[in-house]
Short mmCIF file of C-alpha atoms and ligand atoms in Angstrom, two decimals:
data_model
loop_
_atom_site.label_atom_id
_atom_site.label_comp_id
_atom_site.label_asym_id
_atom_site.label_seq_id
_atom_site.Cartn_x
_atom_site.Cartn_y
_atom_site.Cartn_z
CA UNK A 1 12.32 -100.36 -36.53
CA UNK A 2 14.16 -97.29 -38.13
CA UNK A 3 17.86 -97.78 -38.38
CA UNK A 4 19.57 -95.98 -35.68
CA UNK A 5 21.54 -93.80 -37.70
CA UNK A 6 24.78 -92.12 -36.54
CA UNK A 7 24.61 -88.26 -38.47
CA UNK A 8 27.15 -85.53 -38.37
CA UNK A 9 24.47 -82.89 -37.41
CA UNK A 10 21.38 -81.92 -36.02
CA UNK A 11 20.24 -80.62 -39.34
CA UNK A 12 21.23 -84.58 -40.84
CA UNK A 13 18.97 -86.11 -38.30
CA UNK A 14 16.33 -83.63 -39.52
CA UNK A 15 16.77 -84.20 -43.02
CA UNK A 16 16.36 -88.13 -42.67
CA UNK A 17 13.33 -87.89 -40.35
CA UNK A 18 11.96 -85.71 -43.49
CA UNK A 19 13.17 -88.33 -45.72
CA UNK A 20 11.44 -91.68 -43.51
CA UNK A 21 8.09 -88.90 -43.31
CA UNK A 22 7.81 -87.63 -46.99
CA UNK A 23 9.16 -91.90 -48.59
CA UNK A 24 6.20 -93.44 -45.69
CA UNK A 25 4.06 -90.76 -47.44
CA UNK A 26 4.89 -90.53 -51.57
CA UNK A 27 6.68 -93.87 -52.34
CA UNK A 28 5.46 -96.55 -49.70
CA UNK A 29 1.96 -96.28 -51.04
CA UNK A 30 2.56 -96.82 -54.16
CA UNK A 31 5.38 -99.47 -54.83
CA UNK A 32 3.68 -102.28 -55.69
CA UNK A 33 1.39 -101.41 -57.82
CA UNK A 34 3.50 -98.94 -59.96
CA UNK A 35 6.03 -101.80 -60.27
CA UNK A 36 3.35 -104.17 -61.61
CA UNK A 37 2.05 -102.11 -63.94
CA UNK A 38 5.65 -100.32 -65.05
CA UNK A 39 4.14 -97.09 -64.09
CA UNK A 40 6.26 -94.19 -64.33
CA UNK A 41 6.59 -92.38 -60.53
CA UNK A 42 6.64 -88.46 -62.18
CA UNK A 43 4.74 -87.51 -58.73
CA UNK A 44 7.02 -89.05 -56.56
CA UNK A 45 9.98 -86.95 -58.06
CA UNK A 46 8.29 -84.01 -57.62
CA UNK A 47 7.42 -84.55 -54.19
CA UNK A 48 11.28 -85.52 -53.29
CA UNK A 49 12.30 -82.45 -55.43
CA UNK A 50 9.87 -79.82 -54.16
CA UNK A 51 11.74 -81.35 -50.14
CA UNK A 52 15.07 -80.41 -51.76
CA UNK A 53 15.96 -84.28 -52.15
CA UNK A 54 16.87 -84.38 -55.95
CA UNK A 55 20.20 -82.30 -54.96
CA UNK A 56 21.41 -82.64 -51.44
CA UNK A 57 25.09 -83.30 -52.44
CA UNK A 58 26.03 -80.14 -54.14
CA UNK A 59 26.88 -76.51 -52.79
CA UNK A 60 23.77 -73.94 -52.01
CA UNK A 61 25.48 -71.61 -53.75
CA UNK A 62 23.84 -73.80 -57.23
CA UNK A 63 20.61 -74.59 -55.89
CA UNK A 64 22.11 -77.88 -53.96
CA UNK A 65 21.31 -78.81 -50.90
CA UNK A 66 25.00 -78.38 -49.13
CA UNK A 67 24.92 -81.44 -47.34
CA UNK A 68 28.11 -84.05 -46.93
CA UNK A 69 27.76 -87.34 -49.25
CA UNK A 70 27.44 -89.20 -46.25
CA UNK A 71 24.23 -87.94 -45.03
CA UNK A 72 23.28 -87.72 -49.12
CA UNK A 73 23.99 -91.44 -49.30
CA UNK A 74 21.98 -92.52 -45.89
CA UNK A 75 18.72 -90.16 -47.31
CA UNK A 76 19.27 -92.95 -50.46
CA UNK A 77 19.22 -95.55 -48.25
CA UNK A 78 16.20 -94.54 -46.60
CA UNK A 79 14.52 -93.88 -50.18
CA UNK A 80 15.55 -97.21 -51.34
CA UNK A 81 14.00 -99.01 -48.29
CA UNK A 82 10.48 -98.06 -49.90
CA UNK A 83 11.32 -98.16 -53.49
CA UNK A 84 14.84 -98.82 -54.91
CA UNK A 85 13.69 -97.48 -58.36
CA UNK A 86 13.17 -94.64 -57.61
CA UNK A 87 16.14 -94.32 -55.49
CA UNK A 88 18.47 -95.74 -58.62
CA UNK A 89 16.73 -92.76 -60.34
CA UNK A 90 17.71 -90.29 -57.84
CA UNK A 91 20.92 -91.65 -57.71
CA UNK A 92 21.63 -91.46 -61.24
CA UNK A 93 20.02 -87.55 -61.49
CA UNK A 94 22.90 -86.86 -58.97
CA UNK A 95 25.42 -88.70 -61.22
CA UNK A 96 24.65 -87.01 -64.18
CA UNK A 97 25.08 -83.34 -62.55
CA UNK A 98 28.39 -84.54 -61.40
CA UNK A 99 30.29 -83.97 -65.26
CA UNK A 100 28.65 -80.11 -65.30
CA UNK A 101 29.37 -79.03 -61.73
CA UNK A 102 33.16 -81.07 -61.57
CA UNK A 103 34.26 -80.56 -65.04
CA UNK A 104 31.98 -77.48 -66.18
CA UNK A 105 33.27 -73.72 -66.89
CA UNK A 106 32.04 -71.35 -64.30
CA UNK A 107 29.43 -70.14 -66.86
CA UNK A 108 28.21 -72.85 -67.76
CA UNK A 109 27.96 -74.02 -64.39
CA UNK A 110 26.02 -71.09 -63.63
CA UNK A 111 23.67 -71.31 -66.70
CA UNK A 112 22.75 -74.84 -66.24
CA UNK A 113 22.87 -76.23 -62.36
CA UNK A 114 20.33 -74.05 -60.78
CA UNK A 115 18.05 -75.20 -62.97
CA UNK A 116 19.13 -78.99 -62.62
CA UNK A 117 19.31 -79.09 -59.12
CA UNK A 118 16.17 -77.18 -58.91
CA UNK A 119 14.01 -80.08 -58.19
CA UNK A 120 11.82 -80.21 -61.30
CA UNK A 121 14.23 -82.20 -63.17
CA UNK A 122 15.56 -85.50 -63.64
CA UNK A 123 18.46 -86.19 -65.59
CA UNK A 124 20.16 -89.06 -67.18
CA UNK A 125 24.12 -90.68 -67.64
CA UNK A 126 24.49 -91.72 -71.33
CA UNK A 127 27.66 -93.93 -70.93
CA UNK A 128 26.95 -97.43 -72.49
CA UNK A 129 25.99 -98.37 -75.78
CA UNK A 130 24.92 -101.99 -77.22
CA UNK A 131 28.28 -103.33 -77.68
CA UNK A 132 30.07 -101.34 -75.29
CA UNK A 133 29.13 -101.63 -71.50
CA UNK A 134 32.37 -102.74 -69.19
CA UNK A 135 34.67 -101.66 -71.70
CA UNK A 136 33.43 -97.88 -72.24
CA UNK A 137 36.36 -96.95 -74.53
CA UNK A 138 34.84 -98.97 -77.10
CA UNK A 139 31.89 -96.96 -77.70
CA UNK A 140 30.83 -95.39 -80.90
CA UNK A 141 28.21 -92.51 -80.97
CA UNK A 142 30.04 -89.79 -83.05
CA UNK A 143 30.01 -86.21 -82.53
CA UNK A 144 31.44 -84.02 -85.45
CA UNK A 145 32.77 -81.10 -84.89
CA UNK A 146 30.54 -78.38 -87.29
CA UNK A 147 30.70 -74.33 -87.87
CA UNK A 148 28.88 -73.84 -84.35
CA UNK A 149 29.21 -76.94 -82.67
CA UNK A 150 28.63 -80.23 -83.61
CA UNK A 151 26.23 -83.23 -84.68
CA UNK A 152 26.04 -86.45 -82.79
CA UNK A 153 25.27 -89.79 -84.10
CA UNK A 154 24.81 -93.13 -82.91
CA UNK A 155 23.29 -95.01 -80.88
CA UNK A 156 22.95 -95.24 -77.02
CA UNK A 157 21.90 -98.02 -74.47
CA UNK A 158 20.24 -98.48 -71.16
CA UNK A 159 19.98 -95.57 -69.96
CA UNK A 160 18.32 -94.89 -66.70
CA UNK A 161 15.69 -92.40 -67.18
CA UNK A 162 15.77 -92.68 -70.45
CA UNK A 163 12.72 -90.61 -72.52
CA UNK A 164 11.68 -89.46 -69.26
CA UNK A 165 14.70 -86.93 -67.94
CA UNK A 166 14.87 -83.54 -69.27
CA UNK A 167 18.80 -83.57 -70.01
CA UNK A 168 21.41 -86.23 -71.05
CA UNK A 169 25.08 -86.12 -69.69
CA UNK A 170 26.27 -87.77 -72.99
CA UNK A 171 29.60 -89.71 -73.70
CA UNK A 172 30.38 -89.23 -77.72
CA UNK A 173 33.72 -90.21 -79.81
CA UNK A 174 35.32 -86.78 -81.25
CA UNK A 175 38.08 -88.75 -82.01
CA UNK A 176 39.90 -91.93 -81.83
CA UNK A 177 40.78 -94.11 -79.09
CA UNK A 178 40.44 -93.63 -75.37
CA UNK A 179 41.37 -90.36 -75.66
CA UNK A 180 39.00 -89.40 -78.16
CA UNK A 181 35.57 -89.29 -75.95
CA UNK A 182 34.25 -86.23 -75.07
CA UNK A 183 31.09 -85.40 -72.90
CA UNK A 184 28.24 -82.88 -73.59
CA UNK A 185 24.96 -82.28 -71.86
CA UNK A 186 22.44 -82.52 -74.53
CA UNK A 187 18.44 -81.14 -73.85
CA UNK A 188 15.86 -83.60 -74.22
CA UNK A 189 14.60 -81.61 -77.00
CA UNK A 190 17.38 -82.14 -79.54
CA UNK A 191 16.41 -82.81 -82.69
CA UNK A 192 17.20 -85.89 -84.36
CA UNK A 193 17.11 -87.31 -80.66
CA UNK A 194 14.42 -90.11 -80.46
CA UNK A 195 14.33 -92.97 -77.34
CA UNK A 196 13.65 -96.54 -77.81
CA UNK A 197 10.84 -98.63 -76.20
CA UNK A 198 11.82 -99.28 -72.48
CA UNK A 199 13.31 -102.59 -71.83
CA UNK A 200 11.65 -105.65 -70.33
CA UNK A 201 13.35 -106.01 -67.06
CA UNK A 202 13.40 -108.27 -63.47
CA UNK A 203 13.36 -105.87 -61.93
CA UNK A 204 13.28 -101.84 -61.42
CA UNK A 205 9.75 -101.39 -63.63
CA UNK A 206 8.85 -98.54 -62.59
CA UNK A 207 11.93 -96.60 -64.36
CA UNK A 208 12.06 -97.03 -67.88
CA UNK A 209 15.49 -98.09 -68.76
CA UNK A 210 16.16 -97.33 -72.79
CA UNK A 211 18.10 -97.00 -75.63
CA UNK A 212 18.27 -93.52 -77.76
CA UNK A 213 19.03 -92.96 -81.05
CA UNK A 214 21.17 -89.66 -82.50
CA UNK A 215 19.98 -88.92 -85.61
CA UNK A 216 22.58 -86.04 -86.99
CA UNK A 217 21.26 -84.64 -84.17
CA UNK A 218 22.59 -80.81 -83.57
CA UNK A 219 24.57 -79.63 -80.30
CA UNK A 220 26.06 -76.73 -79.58
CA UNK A 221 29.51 -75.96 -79.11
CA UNK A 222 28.65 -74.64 -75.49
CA UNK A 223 27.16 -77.66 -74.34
CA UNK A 224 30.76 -80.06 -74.46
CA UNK A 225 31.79 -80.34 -71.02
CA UNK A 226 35.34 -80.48 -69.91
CA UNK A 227 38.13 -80.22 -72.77
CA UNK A 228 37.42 -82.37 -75.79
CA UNK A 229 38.77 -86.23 -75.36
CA UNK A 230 38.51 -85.67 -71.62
CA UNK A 231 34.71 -87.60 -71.47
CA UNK A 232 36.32 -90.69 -70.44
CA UNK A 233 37.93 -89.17 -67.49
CA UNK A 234 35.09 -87.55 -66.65
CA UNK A 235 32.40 -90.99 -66.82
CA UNK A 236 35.11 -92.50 -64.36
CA UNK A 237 35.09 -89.69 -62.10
CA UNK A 238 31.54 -89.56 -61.89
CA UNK A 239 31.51 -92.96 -61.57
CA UNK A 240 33.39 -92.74 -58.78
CA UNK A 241 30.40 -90.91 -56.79
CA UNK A 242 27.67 -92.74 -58.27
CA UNK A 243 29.49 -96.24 -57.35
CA UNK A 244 28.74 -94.71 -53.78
CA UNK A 245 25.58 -94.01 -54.55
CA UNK A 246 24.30 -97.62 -55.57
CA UNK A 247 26.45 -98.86 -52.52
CA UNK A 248 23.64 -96.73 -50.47
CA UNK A 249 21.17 -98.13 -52.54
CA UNK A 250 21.95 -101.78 -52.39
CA UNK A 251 21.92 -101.12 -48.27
CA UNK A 252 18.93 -100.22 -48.10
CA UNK A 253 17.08 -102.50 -50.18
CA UNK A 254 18.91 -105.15 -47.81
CA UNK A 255 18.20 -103.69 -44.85
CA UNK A 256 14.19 -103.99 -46.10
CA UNK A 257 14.43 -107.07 -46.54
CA UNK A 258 16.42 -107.95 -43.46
CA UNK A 259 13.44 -105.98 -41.47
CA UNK A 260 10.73 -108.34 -43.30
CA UNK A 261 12.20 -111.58 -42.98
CA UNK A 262 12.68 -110.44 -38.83
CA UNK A 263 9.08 -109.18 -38.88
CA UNK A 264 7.88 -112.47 -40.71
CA UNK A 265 9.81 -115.21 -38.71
CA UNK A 266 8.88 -113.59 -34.87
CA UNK A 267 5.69 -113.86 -36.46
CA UNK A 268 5.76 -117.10 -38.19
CA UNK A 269 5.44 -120.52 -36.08
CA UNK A 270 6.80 -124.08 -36.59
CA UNK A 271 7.20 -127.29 -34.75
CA UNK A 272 5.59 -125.44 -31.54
CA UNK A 273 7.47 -121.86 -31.44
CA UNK A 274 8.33 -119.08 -33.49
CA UNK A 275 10.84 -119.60 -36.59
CA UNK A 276 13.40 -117.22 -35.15
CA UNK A 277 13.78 -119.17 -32.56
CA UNK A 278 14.75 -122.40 -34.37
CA UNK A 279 18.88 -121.20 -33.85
CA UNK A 280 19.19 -122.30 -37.78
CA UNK A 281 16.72 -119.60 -39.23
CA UNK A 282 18.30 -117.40 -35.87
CA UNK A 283 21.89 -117.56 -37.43
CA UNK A 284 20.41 -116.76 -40.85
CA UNK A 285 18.64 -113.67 -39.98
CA UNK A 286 22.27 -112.80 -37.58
CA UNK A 287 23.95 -113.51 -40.95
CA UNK A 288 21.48 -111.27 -43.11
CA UNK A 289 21.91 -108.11 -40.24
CA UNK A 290 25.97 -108.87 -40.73
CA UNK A 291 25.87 -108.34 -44.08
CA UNK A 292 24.15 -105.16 -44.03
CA UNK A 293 25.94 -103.53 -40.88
CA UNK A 294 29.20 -104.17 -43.11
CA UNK A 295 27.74 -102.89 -46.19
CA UNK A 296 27.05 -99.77 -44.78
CA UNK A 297 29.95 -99.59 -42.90
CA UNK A 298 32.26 -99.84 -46.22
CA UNK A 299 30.07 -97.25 -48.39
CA UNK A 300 29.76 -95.07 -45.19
CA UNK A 301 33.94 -95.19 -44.67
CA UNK A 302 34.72 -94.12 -48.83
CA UNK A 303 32.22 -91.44 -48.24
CA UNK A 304 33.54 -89.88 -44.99
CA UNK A 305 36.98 -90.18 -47.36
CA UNK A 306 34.86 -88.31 -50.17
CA UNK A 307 33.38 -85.96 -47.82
CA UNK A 308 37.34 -85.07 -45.85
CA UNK A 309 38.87 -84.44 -49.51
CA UNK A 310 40.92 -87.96 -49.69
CA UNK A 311 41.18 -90.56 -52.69
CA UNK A 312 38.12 -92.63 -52.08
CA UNK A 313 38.15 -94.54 -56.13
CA UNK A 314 39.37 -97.67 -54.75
CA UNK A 315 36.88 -97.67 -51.49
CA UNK A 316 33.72 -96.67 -53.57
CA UNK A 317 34.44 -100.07 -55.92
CA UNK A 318 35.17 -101.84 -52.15
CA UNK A 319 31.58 -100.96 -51.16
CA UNK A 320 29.87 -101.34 -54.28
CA UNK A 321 31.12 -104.67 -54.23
CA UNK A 322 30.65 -105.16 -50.95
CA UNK A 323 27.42 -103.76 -50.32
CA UNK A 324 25.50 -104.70 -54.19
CA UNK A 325 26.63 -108.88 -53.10
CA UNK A 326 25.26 -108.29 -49.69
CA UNK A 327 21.94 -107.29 -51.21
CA UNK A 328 21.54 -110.20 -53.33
CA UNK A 329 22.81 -112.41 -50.26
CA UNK A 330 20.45 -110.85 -47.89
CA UNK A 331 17.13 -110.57 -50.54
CA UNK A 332 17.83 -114.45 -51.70
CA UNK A 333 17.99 -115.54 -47.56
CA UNK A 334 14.81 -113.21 -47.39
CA UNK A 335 13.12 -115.13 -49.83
CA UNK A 336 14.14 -118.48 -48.18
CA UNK A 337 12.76 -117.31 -44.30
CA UNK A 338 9.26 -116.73 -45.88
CA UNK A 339 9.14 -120.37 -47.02
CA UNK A 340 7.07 -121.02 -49.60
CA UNK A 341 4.92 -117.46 -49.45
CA UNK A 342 8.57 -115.85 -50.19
CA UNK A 343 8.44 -116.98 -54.01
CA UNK A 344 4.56 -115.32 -54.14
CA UNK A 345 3.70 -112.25 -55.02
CA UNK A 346 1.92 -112.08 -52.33
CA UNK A 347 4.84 -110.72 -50.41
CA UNK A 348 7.80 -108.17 -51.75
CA UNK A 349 10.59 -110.72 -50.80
CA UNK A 350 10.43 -111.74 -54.01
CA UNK A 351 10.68 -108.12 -55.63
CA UNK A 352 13.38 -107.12 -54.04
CA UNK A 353 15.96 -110.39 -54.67
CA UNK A 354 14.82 -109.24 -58.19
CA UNK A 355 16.00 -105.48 -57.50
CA UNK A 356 19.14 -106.81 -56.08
CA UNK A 357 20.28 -108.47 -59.19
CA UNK A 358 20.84 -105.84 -61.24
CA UNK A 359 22.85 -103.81 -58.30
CA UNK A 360 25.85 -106.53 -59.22
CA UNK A 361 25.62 -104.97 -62.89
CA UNK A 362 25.22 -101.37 -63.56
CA UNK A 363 27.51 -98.94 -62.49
CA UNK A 364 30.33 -101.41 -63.11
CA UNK A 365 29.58 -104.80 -62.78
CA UNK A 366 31.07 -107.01 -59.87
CA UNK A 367 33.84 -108.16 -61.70
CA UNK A 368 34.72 -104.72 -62.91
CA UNK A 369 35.00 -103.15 -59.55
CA UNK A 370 37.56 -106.45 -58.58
CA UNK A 371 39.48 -105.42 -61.63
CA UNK A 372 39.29 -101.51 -60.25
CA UNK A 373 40.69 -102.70 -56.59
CA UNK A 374 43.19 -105.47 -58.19
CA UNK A 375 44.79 -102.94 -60.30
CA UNK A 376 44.93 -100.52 -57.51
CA UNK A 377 46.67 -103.50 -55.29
CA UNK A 378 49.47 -103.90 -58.62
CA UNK A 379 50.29 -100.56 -58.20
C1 FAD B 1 18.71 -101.70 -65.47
C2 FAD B 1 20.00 -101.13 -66.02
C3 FAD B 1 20.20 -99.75 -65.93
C4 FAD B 1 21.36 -99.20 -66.46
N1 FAD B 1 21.52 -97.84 -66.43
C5 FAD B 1 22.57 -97.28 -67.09
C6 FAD B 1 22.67 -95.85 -67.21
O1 FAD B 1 21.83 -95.08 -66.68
N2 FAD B 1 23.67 -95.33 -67.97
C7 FAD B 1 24.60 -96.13 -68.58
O2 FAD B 1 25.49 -95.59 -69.24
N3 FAD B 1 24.54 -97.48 -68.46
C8 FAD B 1 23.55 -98.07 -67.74
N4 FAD B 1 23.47 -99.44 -67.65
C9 FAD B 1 24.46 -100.27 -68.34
C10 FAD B 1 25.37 -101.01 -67.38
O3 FAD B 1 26.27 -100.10 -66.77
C11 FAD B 1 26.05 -102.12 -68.16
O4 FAD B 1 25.07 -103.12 -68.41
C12 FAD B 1 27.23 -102.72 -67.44
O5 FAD B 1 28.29 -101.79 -67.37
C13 FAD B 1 27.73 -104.00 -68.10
O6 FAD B 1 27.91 -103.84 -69.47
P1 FAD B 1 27.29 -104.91 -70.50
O7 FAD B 1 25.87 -105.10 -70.14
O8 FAD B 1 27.61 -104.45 -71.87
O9 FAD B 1 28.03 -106.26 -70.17
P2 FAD B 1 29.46 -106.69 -70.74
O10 FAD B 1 30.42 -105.58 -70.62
O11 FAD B 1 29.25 -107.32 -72.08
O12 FAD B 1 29.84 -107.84 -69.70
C14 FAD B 1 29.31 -109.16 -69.77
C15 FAD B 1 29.93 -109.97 -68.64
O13 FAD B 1 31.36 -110.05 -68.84
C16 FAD B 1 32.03 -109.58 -67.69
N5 FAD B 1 33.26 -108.88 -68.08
C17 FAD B 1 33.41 -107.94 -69.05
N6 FAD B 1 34.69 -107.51 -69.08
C18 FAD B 1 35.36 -108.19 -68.12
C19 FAD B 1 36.71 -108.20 -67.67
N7 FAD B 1 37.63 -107.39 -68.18
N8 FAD B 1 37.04 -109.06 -66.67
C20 FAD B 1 36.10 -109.89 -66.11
N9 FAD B 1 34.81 -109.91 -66.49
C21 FAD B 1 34.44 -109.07 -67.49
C22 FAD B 1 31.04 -108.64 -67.00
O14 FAD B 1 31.32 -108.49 -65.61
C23 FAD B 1 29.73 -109.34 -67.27
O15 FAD B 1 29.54 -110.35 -66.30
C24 FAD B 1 22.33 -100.03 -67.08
C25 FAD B 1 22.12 -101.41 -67.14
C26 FAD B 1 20.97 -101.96 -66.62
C27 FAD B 1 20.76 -103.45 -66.73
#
């Protein structure tokens, strides 16, 4: 049963029935076997790009599609019902426009989102490196300042995307400590710009996740975004949105698996009647449903915050927390209503406690967004 979605405007309810018709369509098909064979979705994205899909958050005016994040974040969540790799990819495109179109000079705003938010590209946030994940001020990629701009080099780690997008929103040391971070959008096509092997995950196969090397490699002085040493400002803030984003995410990959394990046990019999109505398995699915009205409630609540103009940094790391830990509560119960046949491949229980993992790690992990809302509680 579709979730019974409460939008702000006609238009919203038509953009998610496009959504659930165009994800049935393009992504549902598909899932299982592109995630068993790590095969790379590039017709998928251009079927959600060609719909507009790739860049509902951000003003017409750049080729966005205008809408307010909290119909953005429910089109996610509809996405990520079918295939939550591809909507982590979407969601991390959107991040990774956020540094241009927040932090960007009109001009370069002008030169470069159109074309971004066009629909025929996919981008990528370059943010950790190998050593330095939760504590981003530690990271080491250098970008010296030449004649005409400058030359970056280092190395980068799991990035989203990675050899597949056709930009990088890049996070490079220009000088020392945390104020010494500055952020540039570097073109696939930089030289000296090479991407490792992508990395053998649980979960998410279908995305390659990699590292990338900077070999000396040459930027222009137009491409730094922002005022130099103001990149780790700038990650944060973006942060802030994409947080949001995997909140959405993490819903909707429960809310699957919620639907399947409610599909399964009125299905399913034992001891003479169906397994929902044993009242244990009963208060387990009751439990699984709680978990994800909440989790949508919390990421829906910093996004109407977002969308009205009002601080929303400490609610985004309330529902990422909140809504990344209901996943994994809701896939792992999933798993358990399905018995035995749960830990098969036979069904996508399995898959999806897998996808859920990672939801408590990227973007901030767990404990990072309790240090984020403990700090804001000291004051
Ligand atoms: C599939 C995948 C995709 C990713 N995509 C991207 C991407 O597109 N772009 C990008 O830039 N990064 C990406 N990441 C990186 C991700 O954001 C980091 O893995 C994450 O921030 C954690 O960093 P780390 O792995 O270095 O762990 P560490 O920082 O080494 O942390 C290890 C453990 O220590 C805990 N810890 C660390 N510091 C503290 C503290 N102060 N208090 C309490 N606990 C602490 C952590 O919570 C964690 O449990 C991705 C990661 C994965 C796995």
């Amino acid at each position: 049963m579709p979730v019974d979605r409460m939008l702000p405007t006609p238009e919203a309810r038509d953009l998610i029935e496009l959504t659930r018709e165009i994800a049935d369509k393009v992504l549902e098909p598909h899932v299982v076997e592109y995630e068993r064979r790590e095969r790379y979705p590039a017709e998928a994205f251009r079927a959600l790009g060609a719909a507009g899909l790739l860049s509902l958050p951000y003003p017409e005016e750049f080729g966005g599609g205008g809408q307010p994040y909290e119909v953005y974040l429910q089109v996610l969540e509809e996405l990520a019902a079918r295939w939550a790799a591809v909507a982590v990819a979407v969601s991390v495109h959107s991040l990774s426009c956020h540094p241009l179109f927040a932090f960007g000079s009109d001009e370069q705003r002008r030169r470069w989102l159109p074309e971004m938010l066009g629909g025929s590209m996919i981008g990528a946030y370059s943010l950790s490196e190998p050593h330095a994940g939760s504590d981003a001020a530690a990271l080491r990629c250098r970008a010296v300042a030449t004649a005409d701009g400058y030359r970056i080099t280092g190395s980068k780690a799991w990035i989203t995307n990675g050899g597949k997008a056709d930009y990088y929103t890049l996070f490079a040391r220009t000088g020392e400590g945390s104020r010494g971070v500055s952020c540039f959008l570097v073109p696939a096509d930089t030289a000296g710009l090479s991407f490792g092997k992508p990395e053998a995950k649980m979960g998410l196969r279908a995305v390659p996740t990699t590292t990338a090397a900077y070999d000396d490699a040459p930027i222009s002085a137009e491409r730094l975004i922002g005022e130099p040493g103001q990149g780790l400002s700038i990650a944060f803030s973006a942060l802030d949105s994409g947080r949001l984003g995997i909140a959405a995410v993490a819903t909707g990959l429960a809310q699957r698996a919620l639907d399947d394990a409610v599909a399964y046990a009125r299905e399913r019999e034992a001891f003479g009647k169906h397994i929902i109505d044993h009242q244990g398995l009963g208060f387990v699915l009751a439990d699984m449903a709680a978990a994800v009205d909440s989790a949508r409630a919390t990421y829906l609540d910093a996004a109407r915050r977002r969308d009205a103009g009002l601080p929303y940094s400490r609610q985004a790391s309330v529902a990422k927390l909140v809504a990344t830990d209901a996943a994994m509560k809701v896939t792992t119960d999933a798993v358990q209503v399905f018995g035995g046949y749960g830990y098969t491949q036979d069904f996508p229980v399995e898959r999806y406690m897998r996808e859920a993992k990672v939801m408590q790690i990227f973007e901030g992990t767990n404990q990072i967004q309790r240090l984020v809302i403990a700090r804001g509680l000291a004051g």
